[in-house]
Structures are given as structure tokens and as C-alpha cells.
Amino acid sequence: DHFTENGIQMKNGNHVEADLIISATGLTIQPNFPFSTIKVSIDGEPYKASTHLIYNGIMISDVPNLAFIVGYTNASWTLKADIASMYFTKLLNYMRKNKIIKVVPREDPEANVKHENFSGGLSSGYFTRAGDILPKQGDKFPWKGGVNYLLDLLQLTFGRFSTESLEFEAEDKKNS
């Protein structure tokens, strides 16, 4: 309820004695992840993060030509940055080799991917509070992932490049 000279007076009438009180409100995640304060529209429609899925932990469904990096919460941040960079380099090389100008992760409606709140591998209150505003993760690959270093390393770095759930637009299609 309120602070007192010697602690905290609770609403239920109890008094908690304390020599030191640390007040922390926690992190608030911005609602337009991963775009922060940038207003984004895709094909004339406003981007709403909570209606999208995270692809391989580095791309967003229905958002063309975008990759982002969010490091690990349970390991070195840069480990994920390295994996994401290597994966995106594979993707760009594939696009250049095949004269592709646009890539969009697309969810296959027949795959029956269950949408879950993204937690970054944590049970923190700020992820729980942001569940309604963050993009979702799926319950299976490639829509689930990005929080396990060894699994990501095998699937995104050492594994063959997969075009699963990616929609491509070739250069010649755009010019015709």
C-alpha cells in the first residue's frame, strides 16, 4: 500500500520490516517489435506485430526482405548475432544466385502451426505483459526457435539452406 519509515505497509494490514527497499518496475517492451517507434505498413496495411509469427528467430512472417537480431537471453548475445548473420548471408547469397529480389516468410495454413506467445526463453514479467503486442512464435520449426544455441547452430548454420515457408519473387517476374 505505502512505504513507512521502517518498511512497507501492506493493504491487508500487515507491515513488512525492511532495512532496504529496492523499487523496480521492470522492462517494458515496445509494442511495434522489431520496428520500435517506426510506423510500418506492408502493402498499404499497418503492421501489427501480434498478428505475425517469428521465422527462425530472425524474420517476421509477411514482412518482405527483413532480418533482425535479438541475442540469446540464456547465453552470450553475440552467439545469436553470429548465427543470424550467417543464416541471412546464406539467404542473400541464394537470392543473388537465383536472381530473387524479394523474400517473405509465409505461414502455410495447412501446416496447423499453433501460435504461442514469444518469451525469448524467459518467464520474465515483461515478456508475459507483452504477450499481446509481440509477434508470436509457432509450435514447430521454422516458426519456433531462436532460444537454443546448439539447435540454432545446427539448423541455421551447419544445416543446408532451406526454403521452407519462404516465398520468393524473381527479378524477371517483377520486370514483366
Coordinates of N, CA, C and O in Angstrom, one line a residue:
D1 N 0.8 -1.2 0.0 CA 0.0 0.0 0.0 C 0.9 1.3 0.0 O 0.7 2.1 -0.8
H2 N 1.8 1.3 1.0 CA 2.7 2.5 1.0 C 4.0 2.2 1.9 O 4.0 1.3 2.6
F3 N 5.0 3.1 1.6 CA 6.2 2.9 2.4 C 6.0 3.6 3.8 O 5.3 4.6 3.9
T4 N 6.7 3.0 4.8 CA 6.7 3.6 6.1 C 8.2 3.9 6.4 O 9.1 3.5 5.7
E5 N 8.4 4.5 7.6 CA 9.8 4.8 8.0 C 10.6 3.5 8.1 O 11.8 3.5 7.9
N6 N 10.0 2.4 8.5 CA 10.7 1.1 8.8 C 10.4 0.0 7.8 O 10.7 -1.2 8.1
G7 N 9.7 0.3 6.7 CA 9.3 -0.8 5.8 C 8.2 -0.5 4.9 O 8.1 0.6 4.4
I8 N 7.3 -1.5 4.7 CA 6.2 -1.3 3.8 C 4.9 -1.7 4.5 O 4.8 -2.8 5.1
Q9 N 3.9 -0.9 4.4 CA 2.6 -1.2 5.0 C 1.8 -1.8 3.9 O 1.6 -1.2 2.8
M10 N 1.3 -3.1 4.1 CA 0.6 -3.8 3.0 C -0.9 -3.5 3.1 O -1.4 -3.0 4.2
K11 N -1.6 -3.7 2.0 CA -3.1 -3.4 2.0 C -3.8 -4.3 3.0 O -4.9 -3.9 3.5
N12 N -3.3 -5.5 3.2 CA -4.0 -6.4 4.1 C -3.8 -6.1 5.6 O -4.3 -6.8 6.5
G13 N -3.0 -5.0 5.9 CA -2.8 -4.6 7.3 C -1.5 -5.0 7.8 O -1.0 -4.5 8.8
N14 N -0.8 -6.0 7.2 CA 0.5 -6.4 7.6 C 1.5 -5.4 7.4 O 1.4 -4.6 6.4
H15 N 2.6 -5.3 8.2 CA 3.7 -4.4 8.0 C 4.9 -5.3 7.8 O 5.2 -6.2 8.6
V16 N 5.6 -5.0 6.7 CA 6.9 -5.7 6.4 C 8.0 -4.8 6.7 O 8.2 -3.8 6.2
E17 N 8.8 -5.3 7.8 CA 10.0 -4.5 8.2 C 11.1 -4.7 7.1 O 11.3 -5.8 6.6
A18 N 11.8 -3.6 6.8 CA 12.8 -3.6 5.8 C 13.9 -2.6 6.1 O 13.5 -1.4 6.4
D19 N 15.2 -3.0 6.0 CA 16.3 -2.0 6.1 C 16.5 -1.3 4.8 O 17.0 -0.2 4.8
L20 N 16.2 -2.0 3.7 CA 16.5 -1.5 2.4 C 15.3 -2.0 1.5 O 14.9 -3.1 1.5
I21 N 14.8 -1.1 0.7 CA 13.8 -1.4 -0.3 C 14.3 -1.0 -1.7 O 14.7 0.2 -1.9
I22 N 14.2 -1.9 -2.6 CA 14.6 -1.6 -4.0 C 13.3 -1.7 -4.8 O 12.7 -2.7 -4.9
S23 N 13.0 -0.5 -5.4 CA 11.8 -0.5 -6.3 C 12.2 -0.6 -7.7 O 13.1 0.1 -8.2
A24 N 11.6 -1.6 -8.4 CA 11.9 -1.9 -9.8 C 10.6 -2.2 -10.5 O 9.8 -3.0 -10.1
T25 N 10.4 -1.5 -11.6 CA 9.1 -1.7 -12.3 C 9.3 -2.6 -13.4 O 8.3 -3.1 -14.0
G26 N 10.5 -3.0 -13.8 CA 10.7 -3.9 -14.9 C 10.8 -3.2 -16.3 O 10.5 -2.1 -16.4
L27 N 11.2 -4.0 -17.2 CA 11.3 -3.6 -18.6 C 10.0 -3.5 -19.3 O 9.2 -4.4 -19.0
T28 N 9.8 -2.6 -20.1 CA 8.6 -2.5 -20.9 C 9.0 -2.7 -22.4 O 9.8 -1.9 -22.9
I29 N 8.5 -3.7 -23.0 CA 8.8 -3.9 -24.4 C 8.0 -3.1 -25.3 O 6.8 -3.0 -25.1
Q30 N 8.6 -2.4 -26.3 CA 7.9 -1.6 -27.2 C 6.9 -2.4 -28.0 O 7.2 -3.5 -28.4
P31 N 5.8 -1.8 -28.3 CA 4.7 -2.5 -29.0 C 4.9 -2.8 -30.5 O 4.2 -3.6 -31.0
N32 N 5.8 -2.2 -31.1 CA 6.0 -2.4 -32.6 C 7.2 -3.2 -32.9 O 7.9 -3.0 -33.9
F33 N 7.5 -4.3 -32.1 CA 8.6 -5.1 -32.3 C 8.7 -5.7 -33.7 O 7.6 -6.2 -34.2
P34 N 9.8 -5.7 -34.4 CA 11.1 -5.2 -34.1 C 11.3 -3.8 -34.6 O 12.5 -3.4 -34.6
F35 N 10.3 -3.1 -35.0 CA 10.5 -1.8 -35.6 C 10.5 -0.6 -34.6 O 10.7 0.5 -35.0
S36 N 10.3 -0.8 -33.3 CA 10.4 0.2 -32.3 C 9.3 1.3 -32.6 O 8.2 1.0 -32.7
T37 N 9.8 2.5 -32.8 CA 8.9 3.6 -33.0 C 8.6 3.9 -34.5 O 7.8 4.9 -34.7
I38 N 9.1 3.2 -35.4 CA 8.9 3.4 -36.8 C 7.5 2.9 -37.1 O 7.1 1.7 -36.8
K39 N 6.7 3.7 -37.8 CA 5.4 3.3 -38.2 C 5.6 2.6 -39.6 O 6.1 3.1 -40.5
V40 N 5.1 1.3 -39.6 CA 5.4 0.5 -40.8 C 4.0 0.0 -41.4 O 3.1 -0.3 -40.7
S41 N 4.0 0.1 -42.7 CA 2.9 -0.5 -43.4 C 3.4 -1.4 -44.5 O 4.5 -1.2 -45.1
I42 N 2.7 -2.5 -44.7 CA 3.2 -3.5 -45.7 C 2.0 -3.7 -46.7 O 0.9 -4.1 -46.3
D43 N 2.3 -3.4 -48.0 CA 1.3 -3.4 -49.0 C 0.1 -2.6 -48.6 O -1.1 -3.0 -48.8
G44 N 0.3 -1.4 -48.0 CA -0.7 -0.5 -47.6 C -1.4 -0.8 -46.3 O -2.2 0.0 -45.8
E45 N -1.1 -1.9 -45.6 CA -1.7 -2.3 -44.4 C -0.8 -2.0 -43.2 O 0.4 -2.3 -43.3
P46 N -1.3 -1.4 -42.2 CA -0.4 -1.1 -41.0 C 0.1 -2.4 -40.4 O -0.6 -3.4 -40.3
Y47 N 1.4 -2.4 -40.0 CA 2.0 -3.6 -39.4 C 1.5 -3.7 -37.9 O 1.6 -2.7 -37.2
K48 N 1.0 -4.8 -37.5 CA 0.6 -5.1 -36.2 C 1.4 -6.3 -35.7 O 1.1 -7.4 -36.2
A49 N 2.4 -6.2 -34.9 CA 3.3 -7.3 -34.5 C 2.6 -8.5 -34.1 O 3.0 -9.6 -34.4
S50 N 1.5 -8.4 -33.3 CA 0.9 -9.6 -32.7 C 0.2 -10.5 -33.7 O -0.2 -11.6 -33.3
T51 N 0.0 -10.0 -34.9 CA -0.6 -10.8 -35.9 C 0.4 -11.6 -36.8 O 0.0 -12.3 -37.8
H52 N 1.7 -11.5 -36.4 CA 2.7 -12.1 -37.2 C 3.5 -13.2 -36.4 O 3.4 -13.2 -35.2
L53 N 4.2 -14.1 -37.1 CA 5.0 -15.1 -36.5 C 6.5 -14.8 -36.7 O 6.8 -14.3 -37.7
I54 N 7.3 -15.2 -35.8 CA 8.7 -15.1 -35.9 C 9.2 -16.3 -36.6 O 9.0 -17.5 -36.3
Y55 N 10.0 -16.1 -37.7 CA 10.5 -17.1 -38.6 C 12.0 -17.4 -38.2 O 12.8 -16.4 -38.4
N56 N 12.4 -18.6 -37.8 CA 13.8 -18.9 -37.4 C 14.4 -17.9 -36.4 O 15.6 -17.8 -36.3
G57 N 13.6 -17.2 -35.7 CA 14.1 -16.3 -34.7 C 14.7 -15.0 -35.3 O 15.3 -14.2 -34.5
I58 N 14.6 -14.8 -36.6 CA 15.3 -13.7 -37.2 C 14.5 -12.9 -38.3 O 14.9 -11.9 -38.8
M59 N 13.3 -13.5 -38.7 CA 12.5 -12.8 -39.6 C 11.1 -12.8 -39.1 O 10.7 -13.5 -38.2
I60 N 10.2 -12.0 -39.8 CA 8.8 -11.9 -39.4 C 7.9 -12.3 -40.6 O 8.1 -11.9 -41.7
S61 N 6.9 -13.1 -40.3 CA 6.0 -13.6 -41.3 C 5.3 -12.4 -42.0 O 5.0 -11.4 -41.4
D62 N 5.2 -12.5 -43.3 CA 4.5 -11.5 -44.2 C 5.2 -10.1 -44.2 O 4.6 -9.2 -44.7
V63 N 6.5 -10.1 -43.8 CA 7.3 -8.8 -43.9 C 8.4 -9.1 -44.8 O 9.3 -10.0 -44.5
P64 N 8.4 -8.5 -46.0 CA 9.4 -8.8 -47.0 C 10.8 -8.2 -46.7 O 10.9 -7.1 -46.1
N65 N 11.8 -9.0 -47.1 CA 13.2 -8.5 -47.1 C 13.7 -7.9 -45.8 O 14.3 -6.9 -45.7
L66 N 13.3 -8.5 -44.7 CA 13.7 -8.0 -43.3 C 14.3 -9.1 -42.5 O 13.8 -10.2 -42.4
A67 N 15.4 -8.8 -41.9 CA 16.0 -9.7 -40.9 C 16.4 -8.8 -39.7 O 16.7 -7.6 -39.9
F68 N 16.3 -9.4 -38.5 CA 16.6 -8.6 -37.3 C 17.4 -9.6 -36.4 O 17.4 -10.8 -36.5
I69 N 18.0 -9.0 -35.4 CA 18.8 -9.8 -34.4 C 18.4 -9.5 -33.0 O 18.4 -8.3 -32.6
V70 N 18.0 -10.5 -32.3 CA 17.8 -10.5 -30.9 C 18.7 -11.6 -30.3 O 18.5 -12.7 -30.7
G71 N 19.6 -11.2 -29.5 CA 20.5 -12.2 -28.9 C 19.9 -13.2 -27.9 O 18.7 -13.0 -27.6
Y72 N 20.6 -14.1 -27.5 CA 20.1 -15.1 -26.5 C 20.0 -14.4 -25.1 O 20.8 -13.6 -24.8
T73 N 19.0 -14.9 -24.4 CA 18.9 -14.5 -23.0 C 19.5 -15.4 -22.1 O 19.7 -15.1 -20.9
N74 N 19.9 -16.6 -22.6 CA 20.5 -17.6 -21.7 C 21.9 -18.0 -22.1 O 22.5 -19.0 -21.7
A75 N 22.5 -17.2 -23.0 CA 23.9 -17.4 -23.5 C 24.3 -16.0 -24.0 O 23.6 -15.0 -23.9
S76 N 25.5 -16.0 -24.5 CA 26.1 -14.8 -25.0 C 25.2 -14.2 -26.1 O 24.8 -14.9 -27.0
W77 N 24.9 -12.9 -26.0 CA 24.1 -12.2 -27.0 C 24.7 -12.4 -28.4 O 24.0 -12.6 -29.4
T78 N 26.1 -12.3 -28.5 CA 26.7 -12.3 -29.8 C 26.7 -13.7 -30.4 O 26.8 -13.8 -31.7
L79 N 26.5 -14.7 -29.7 CA 26.3 -16.1 -30.3 C 25.2 -16.1 -31.3 O 25.3 -16.6 -32.4
K80 N 24.1 -15.5 -30.9 CA 22.9 -15.4 -31.7 C 23.1 -14.5 -32.9 O 22.7 -14.7 -34.0
A81 N 23.8 -13.4 -32.6 CA 24.1 -12.4 -33.7 C 24.9 -13.1 -34.8 O 24.7 -12.9 -36.0
D82 N 25.9 -13.9 -34.4 CA 26.7 -14.7 -35.4 C 25.8 -15.6 -36.2 O 25.9 -15.6 -37.4
I83 N 25.0 -16.4 -35.5 CA 24.2 -17.4 -36.2 C 23.2 -16.7 -37.2 O 23.0 -17.1 -38.3
A84 N 22.5 -15.6 -36.7 CA 21.6 -14.9 -37.5 C 22.3 -14.3 -38.7 O 21.8 -14.3 -39.8
S85 N 23.5 -13.7 -38.5 CA 24.2 -13.1 -39.6 C 24.6 -14.2 -40.7 O 24.5 -13.9 -41.9
M86 N 25.0 -15.3 -40.2 CA 25.4 -16.4 -41.2 C 24.2 -16.9 -41.9 O 24.3 -17.1 -43.1
Y87 N 23.1 -17.1 -41.3 CA 21.9 -17.5 -41.9 C 21.4 -16.5 -43.0 O 21.1 -16.8 -44.1
F88 N 21.4 -15.2 -42.6 CA 21.0 -14.2 -43.5 C 21.9 -14.1 -44.7 O 21.5 -13.8 -45.8
T89 N 23.2 -14.3 -44.5 CA 24.2 -14.3 -45.6 C 23.9 -15.4 -46.5 O 23.9 -15.3 -47.8
K90 N 23.5 -16.6 -46.0 CA 23.1 -17.7 -46.9 C 21.9 -17.3 -47.7 O 21.8 -17.6 -48.9
L91 N 20.9 -16.7 -47.1 CA 19.7 -16.3 -47.7 C 20.0 -15.3 -48.8 O 19.6 -15.4 -50.0
L92 N 20.8 -14.3 -48.5 CA 21.2 -13.3 -49.6 C 22.0 -13.9 -50.7 O 21.7 -13.6 -51.9
N93 N 22.9 -14.8 -50.4 CA 23.6 -15.5 -51.5 C 22.7 -16.3 -52.4 O 22.8 -16.3 -53.6
Y94 N 21.7 -17.0 -51.8 CA 20.7 -17.8 -52.5 C 19.9 -16.8 -53.4 O 19.7 -17.1 -54.6
M95 N 19.5 -15.7 -52.9 CA 18.7 -14.8 -53.6 C 19.5 -14.2 -54.8 O 19.0 -14.1 -55.9
R96 N 20.8 -13.9 -54.6 CA 21.6 -13.3 -55.7 C 21.8 -14.4 -56.8 O 21.7 -14.1 -58.0
K97 N 22.1 -15.6 -56.4 CA 22.4 -16.7 -57.3 C 21.2 -17.0 -58.2 O 21.3 -17.3 -59.3
N98 N 20.0 -16.9 -57.6 CA 18.7 -17.2 -58.3 C 18.0 -15.9 -58.8 O 16.8 -16.1 -59.2
K99 N 18.6 -14.8 -58.7 CA 18.1 -13.5 -59.2 C 16.7 -13.3 -58.6 O 15.7 -12.9 -59.2
I100 N 16.7 -13.4 -57.3 CA 15.5 -13.1 -56.5 C 15.6 -11.7 -55.8 O 16.6 -11.4 -55.3
I101 N 14.5 -11.0 -55.9 CA 14.5 -9.6 -55.3 C 13.7 -9.5 -54.1 O 13.8 -8.5 -53.4
K102 N 12.9 -10.5 -53.8 CA 12.0 -10.4 -52.6 C 11.8 -11.7 -52.0 O 11.6 -12.7 -52.6
V103 N 12.0 -11.8 -50.6 CA 11.7 -13.0 -49.9 C 10.7 -12.6 -48.7 O 10.9 -11.5 -48.1
V104 N 9.7 -13.4 -48.5 CA 8.7 -13.2 -47.5 C 8.5 -14.5 -46.8 O 8.0 -15.5 -47.4
P105 N 8.7 -14.6 -45.5 CA 8.3 -15.8 -44.7 C 6.8 -15.9 -44.7 O 6.1 -14.9 -44.4
R106 N 6.2 -17.0 -45.1 CA 4.7 -17.2 -45.1 C 4.4 -18.4 -44.4 O 4.9 -19.5 -44.6
E107 N 3.4 -18.3 -43.5 CA 2.9 -19.5 -42.8 C 1.9 -20.2 -43.8 O 1.1 -19.7 -44.4
D108 N 2.1 -21.5 -43.8 CA 1.2 -22.4 -44.6 C 0.0 -22.7 -43.7 O 0.2 -23.4 -42.7
P109 N -1.2 -22.3 -44.1 CA -2.4 -22.5 -43.3 C -2.6 -24.0 -43.1 O -3.2 -24.4 -42.1
E110 N -2.2 -24.9 -44.0 CA -2.4 -26.3 -43.8 C -1.4 -27.0 -42.9 O -1.6 -28.1 -42.5
A111 N -0.4 -26.2 -42.4 CA 0.6 -26.8 -41.5 C 0.1 -26.8 -40.1 O 0.7 -27.4 -39.2
N112 N -1.0 -26.2 -39.8 CA -1.6 -26.1 -38.5 C -0.6 -25.7 -37.4 O -0.4 -26.4 -36.4
V113 N 0.1 -24.6 -37.6 CA 1.0 -24.1 -36.7 C 0.3 -23.4 -35.5 O -0.5 -22.5 -35.8
K114 N 0.5 -23.9 -34.3 CA -0.1 -23.3 -33.2 C 0.7 -22.0 -32.8 O 1.9 -22.0 -32.7
H115 N -0.1 -20.9 -32.7 CA 0.6 -19.6 -32.3 C 0.7 -19.5 -30.8 O -0.3 -19.7 -30.0
E116 N 1.9 -19.2 -30.3 CA 2.2 -19.1 -28.9 C 2.9 -17.8 -28.6 O 3.5 -17.2 -29.5
N117 N 2.7 -17.3 -27.4 CA 3.4 -16.0 -27.1 C 4.9 -16.3 -27.1 O 5.4 -17.3 -26.6
F118 N 5.6 -15.3 -27.6 CA 7.1 -15.3 -27.7 C 7.6 -14.9 -26.3 O 7.2 -13.9 -25.8
S119 N 8.5 -15.7 -25.8 CA 9.1 -15.4 -24.4 C 10.6 -15.2 -24.4 O 11.1 -14.9 -23.4
G120 N 11.2 -15.4 -25.5 CA 12.7 -15.3 -25.5 C 13.4 -16.3 -24.6 O 14.5 -16.1 -24.3
G121 N 12.7 -17.3 -24.3 CA 13.2 -18.3 -23.4 C 13.2 -18.0 -21.9 O 13.8 -18.6 -21.1
L122 N 12.4 -16.9 -21.6 CA 12.4 -16.4 -20.2 C 10.9 -16.5 -19.7 O 10.0 -16.6 -20.5
S123 N 10.8 -16.5 -18.4 CA 9.5 -16.4 -17.8 C 9.3 -15.0 -17.1 O 8.4 -14.8 -16.3
S124 N 10.0 -14.0 -17.6 CA 10.0 -12.7 -17.0 C 8.7 -12.0 -17.2 O 8.0 -12.2 -18.2
G125 N 8.3 -11.2 -16.2 CA 7.1 -10.4 -16.3 C 6.9 -9.6 -17.5 O 5.9 -9.4 -18.1
Y126 N 8.0 -9.0 -18.0 CA 7.9 -8.1 -19.1 C 7.6 -8.8 -20.4 O 6.8 -8.3 -21.2
F127 N 8.0 -10.1 -20.5 CA 7.5 -10.9 -21.7 C 6.1 -11.3 -21.5 O 5.3 -11.3 -22.5
T128 N 5.7 -11.6 -20.3 CA 4.3 -12.0 -20.1 C 3.4 -10.9 -20.3 O 2.4 -11.0 -21.0
R129 N 3.8 -9.7 -19.9 CA 2.9 -8.5 -20.1 C 2.9 -8.1 -21.6 O 1.9 -7.5 -22.0
A130 N 3.9 -8.4 -22.3 CA 4.0 -8.0 -23.7 C 3.4 -9.1 -24.6 O 3.4 -8.9 -25.9
G131 N 2.9 -10.1 -24.1 CA 2.3 -11.2 -24.9 C 1.3 -10.8 -26.0 O 1.3 -11.4 -27.1
D132 N 0.5 -9.8 -25.7 CA -0.5 -9.3 -26.6 C 0.1 -8.4 -27.7 O -0.6 -8.1 -28.7
I133 N 1.3 -7.9 -27.5 CA 1.8 -7.0 -28.5 C 3.0 -7.5 -29.3 O 3.4 -6.9 -30.3
L134 N 3.6 -8.6 -28.9 CA 4.8 -9.1 -29.6 C 4.3 -10.1 -30.7 O 3.2 -10.7 -30.6
P135 N 5.2 -10.2 -31.7 CA 4.9 -11.3 -32.7 C 4.9 -12.6 -32.0 O 5.5 -12.8 -30.9
K136 N 4.2 -13.6 -32.5 CA 4.1 -14.9 -31.9 C 5.2 -15.8 -32.4 O 5.8 -15.5 -33.4
Q137 N 5.4 -16.9 -31.7 CA 6.2 -18.0 -32.2 C 5.3 -19.2 -32.5 O 4.2 -19.3 -31.9
G138 N 5.7 -20.1 -33.3 CA 4.9 -21.3 -33.6 C 5.3 -22.4 -32.7 O 6.2 -22.3 -31.9
D139 N 4.6 -23.5 -32.8 CA 5.0 -24.7 -32.0 C 5.9 -25.7 -32.7 O 6.2 -26.7 -32.2
K140 N 6.3 -25.3 -34.0 CA 7.2 -26.2 -34.7 C 8.1 -25.3 -35.6 O 7.8 -24.2 -36.0
F141 N 9.2 -26.0 -36.0 CA 10.2 -25.3 -36.9 C 9.5 -25.1 -38.2 O 8.8 -25.9 -38.7
P142 N 9.8 -24.0 -38.9 CA 10.8 -22.9 -38.6 C 10.2 -21.7 -37.8 O 10.8 -20.7 -37.7
W143 N 9.0 -21.9 -37.3 CA 8.3 -20.8 -36.6 C 8.6 -20.9 -35.1 O 8.2 -20.0 -34.4
K144 N 9.3 -21.9 -34.6 CA 9.7 -22.0 -33.2 C 11.2 -22.1 -33.2 O 11.8 -22.8 -33.9
G145 N 11.8 -21.3 -32.4 CA 13.3 -21.4 -32.3 C 13.9 -20.1 -31.9 O 13.1 -19.1 -31.5
G146 N 15.2 -20.0 -32.0 CA 15.8 -18.8 -31.6 C 16.3 -18.6 -30.2 O 16.8 -17.6 -29.8
V147 N 16.1 -19.6 -29.4 CA 16.4 -19.5 -28.0 C 17.4 -20.6 -27.5 O 17.7 -20.7 -26.4
N148 N 17.8 -21.5 -28.4 CA 18.6 -22.6 -28.1 C 19.9 -22.6 -29.0 O 19.8 -22.9 -30.2
Y149 N 21.0 -22.2 -28.5 CA 22.2 -22.0 -29.2 C 22.6 -23.3 -30.1 O 22.8 -23.2 -31.3
L150 N 22.6 -24.5 -29.5 CA 23.1 -25.6 -30.2 C 22.1 -26.0 -31.3 O 22.5 -26.3 -32.4
L151 N 20.8 -25.9 -31.0 CA 19.8 -26.2 -32.1 C 19.9 -25.2 -33.2 O 19.8 -25.6 -34.4
D152 N 20.0 -23.9 -32.9 CA 20.1 -22.9 -33.9 C 21.3 -23.1 -34.7 O 21.3 -22.9 -35.9
L153 N 22.4 -23.4 -34.0 CA 23.7 -23.6 -34.7 C 23.6 -24.7 -35.8 O 24.0 -24.5 -36.9
L154 N 23.0 -25.8 -35.4 CA 22.9 -26.9 -36.3 C 21.9 -26.6 -37.4 O 22.2 -26.9 -38.6
Q155 N 20.7 -26.1 -37.1 CA 19.7 -25.8 -38.1 C 20.0 -24.7 -39.1 O 19.7 -24.7 -40.3
L156 N 20.5 -23.6 -38.5 CA 20.7 -22.4 -39.3 C 22.1 -22.2 -39.9 O 22.2 -21.5 -40.9
T157 N 23.1 -22.8 -39.3 CA 24.5 -22.6 -39.7 C 25.0 -23.8 -40.5 O 25.4 -23.6 -41.6
F158 N 25.0 -24.9 -39.8 CA 25.6 -26.1 -40.5 C 24.6 -26.9 -41.4 O 25.0 -27.6 -42.3
G159 N 23.3 -26.7 -41.1 CA 22.3 -27.4 -41.9 C 22.3 -26.8 -43.3 O 22.7 -25.7 -43.5
R160 N 21.7 -27.5 -44.3 CA 21.6 -27.0 -45.6 C 20.6 -25.8 -45.6 O 19.7 -25.8 -44.7
F161 N 20.7 -24.9 -46.5 CA 19.8 -23.8 -46.5 C 18.4 -24.3 -47.0 O 18.3 -25.0 -48.0
S162 N 17.4 -24.0 -46.2 CA 16.0 -24.5 -46.5 C 15.2 -23.3 -46.9 O 15.2 -22.3 -46.3
T163 N 14.4 -23.6 -48.0 CA 13.4 -22.5 -48.4 C 12.0 -22.8 -47.8 O 11.1 -22.1 -48.3
E164 N 11.9 -23.7 -46.9 CA 10.6 -24.0 -46.3 C 10.0 -22.7 -45.7 O 10.6 -21.9 -45.0
S165 N 8.8 -22.5 -46.1 CA 7.9 -21.4 -45.6 C 8.4 -20.0 -46.1 O 8.1 -19.0 -45.5
L166 N 9.3 -20.0 -47.1 CA 9.7 -18.7 -47.7 C 9.1 -18.6 -49.1 O 9.1 -19.5 -49.9
E167 N 8.6 -17.4 -49.4 CA 8.0 -17.1 -50.7 C 9.0 -16.2 -51.4 O 9.4 -15.1 -50.8
F168 N 9.3 -16.5 -52.6 CA 10.3 -15.7 -53.3 C 9.7 -15.0 -54.5 O 8.8 -15.6 -55.1
E169 N 10.2 -13.8 -54.9 CA 9.8 -13.2 -56.1 C 11.1 -13.0 -56.9 O 12.0 -12.3 -56.5
A170 N 11.1 -13.5 -58.2 CA 12.2 -13.4 -59.0 C 12.3 -12.0 -59.7 O 11.3 -11.4 -59.9
E171 N 13.5 -11.7 -60.1 CA 13.8 -10.4 -60.7 C 13.0 -10.2 -62.0 O 12.4 -9.2 -62.3
D172 N 12.9 -11.3 -62.8 CA 12.3 -11.2 -64.1 C 10.7 -11.1 -64.0 O 10.1 -10.5 -64.8
K173 N 10.2 -11.7 -62.9 CA 8.7 -11.5 -62.7 C 8.4 -10.1 -62.4 O 7.3 -9.6 -62.8
K174 N 9.2 -9.4 -61.6 CA 9.0 -8.0 -61.3 C 9.0 -7.1 -62.5 O 8.3 -6.1 -62.6
N175 N 9.9 -7.4 -63.4 CA 10.1 -6.6 -64.6 C 9.1 -6.9 -65.7 O 9.0 -6.2 -66.8
S176 N 8.3 -8.0 -65.6 CA 7.4 -8.3 -66.7 C 6.0 -7.8 -66.5 O 5.7 -7.2 -65.7

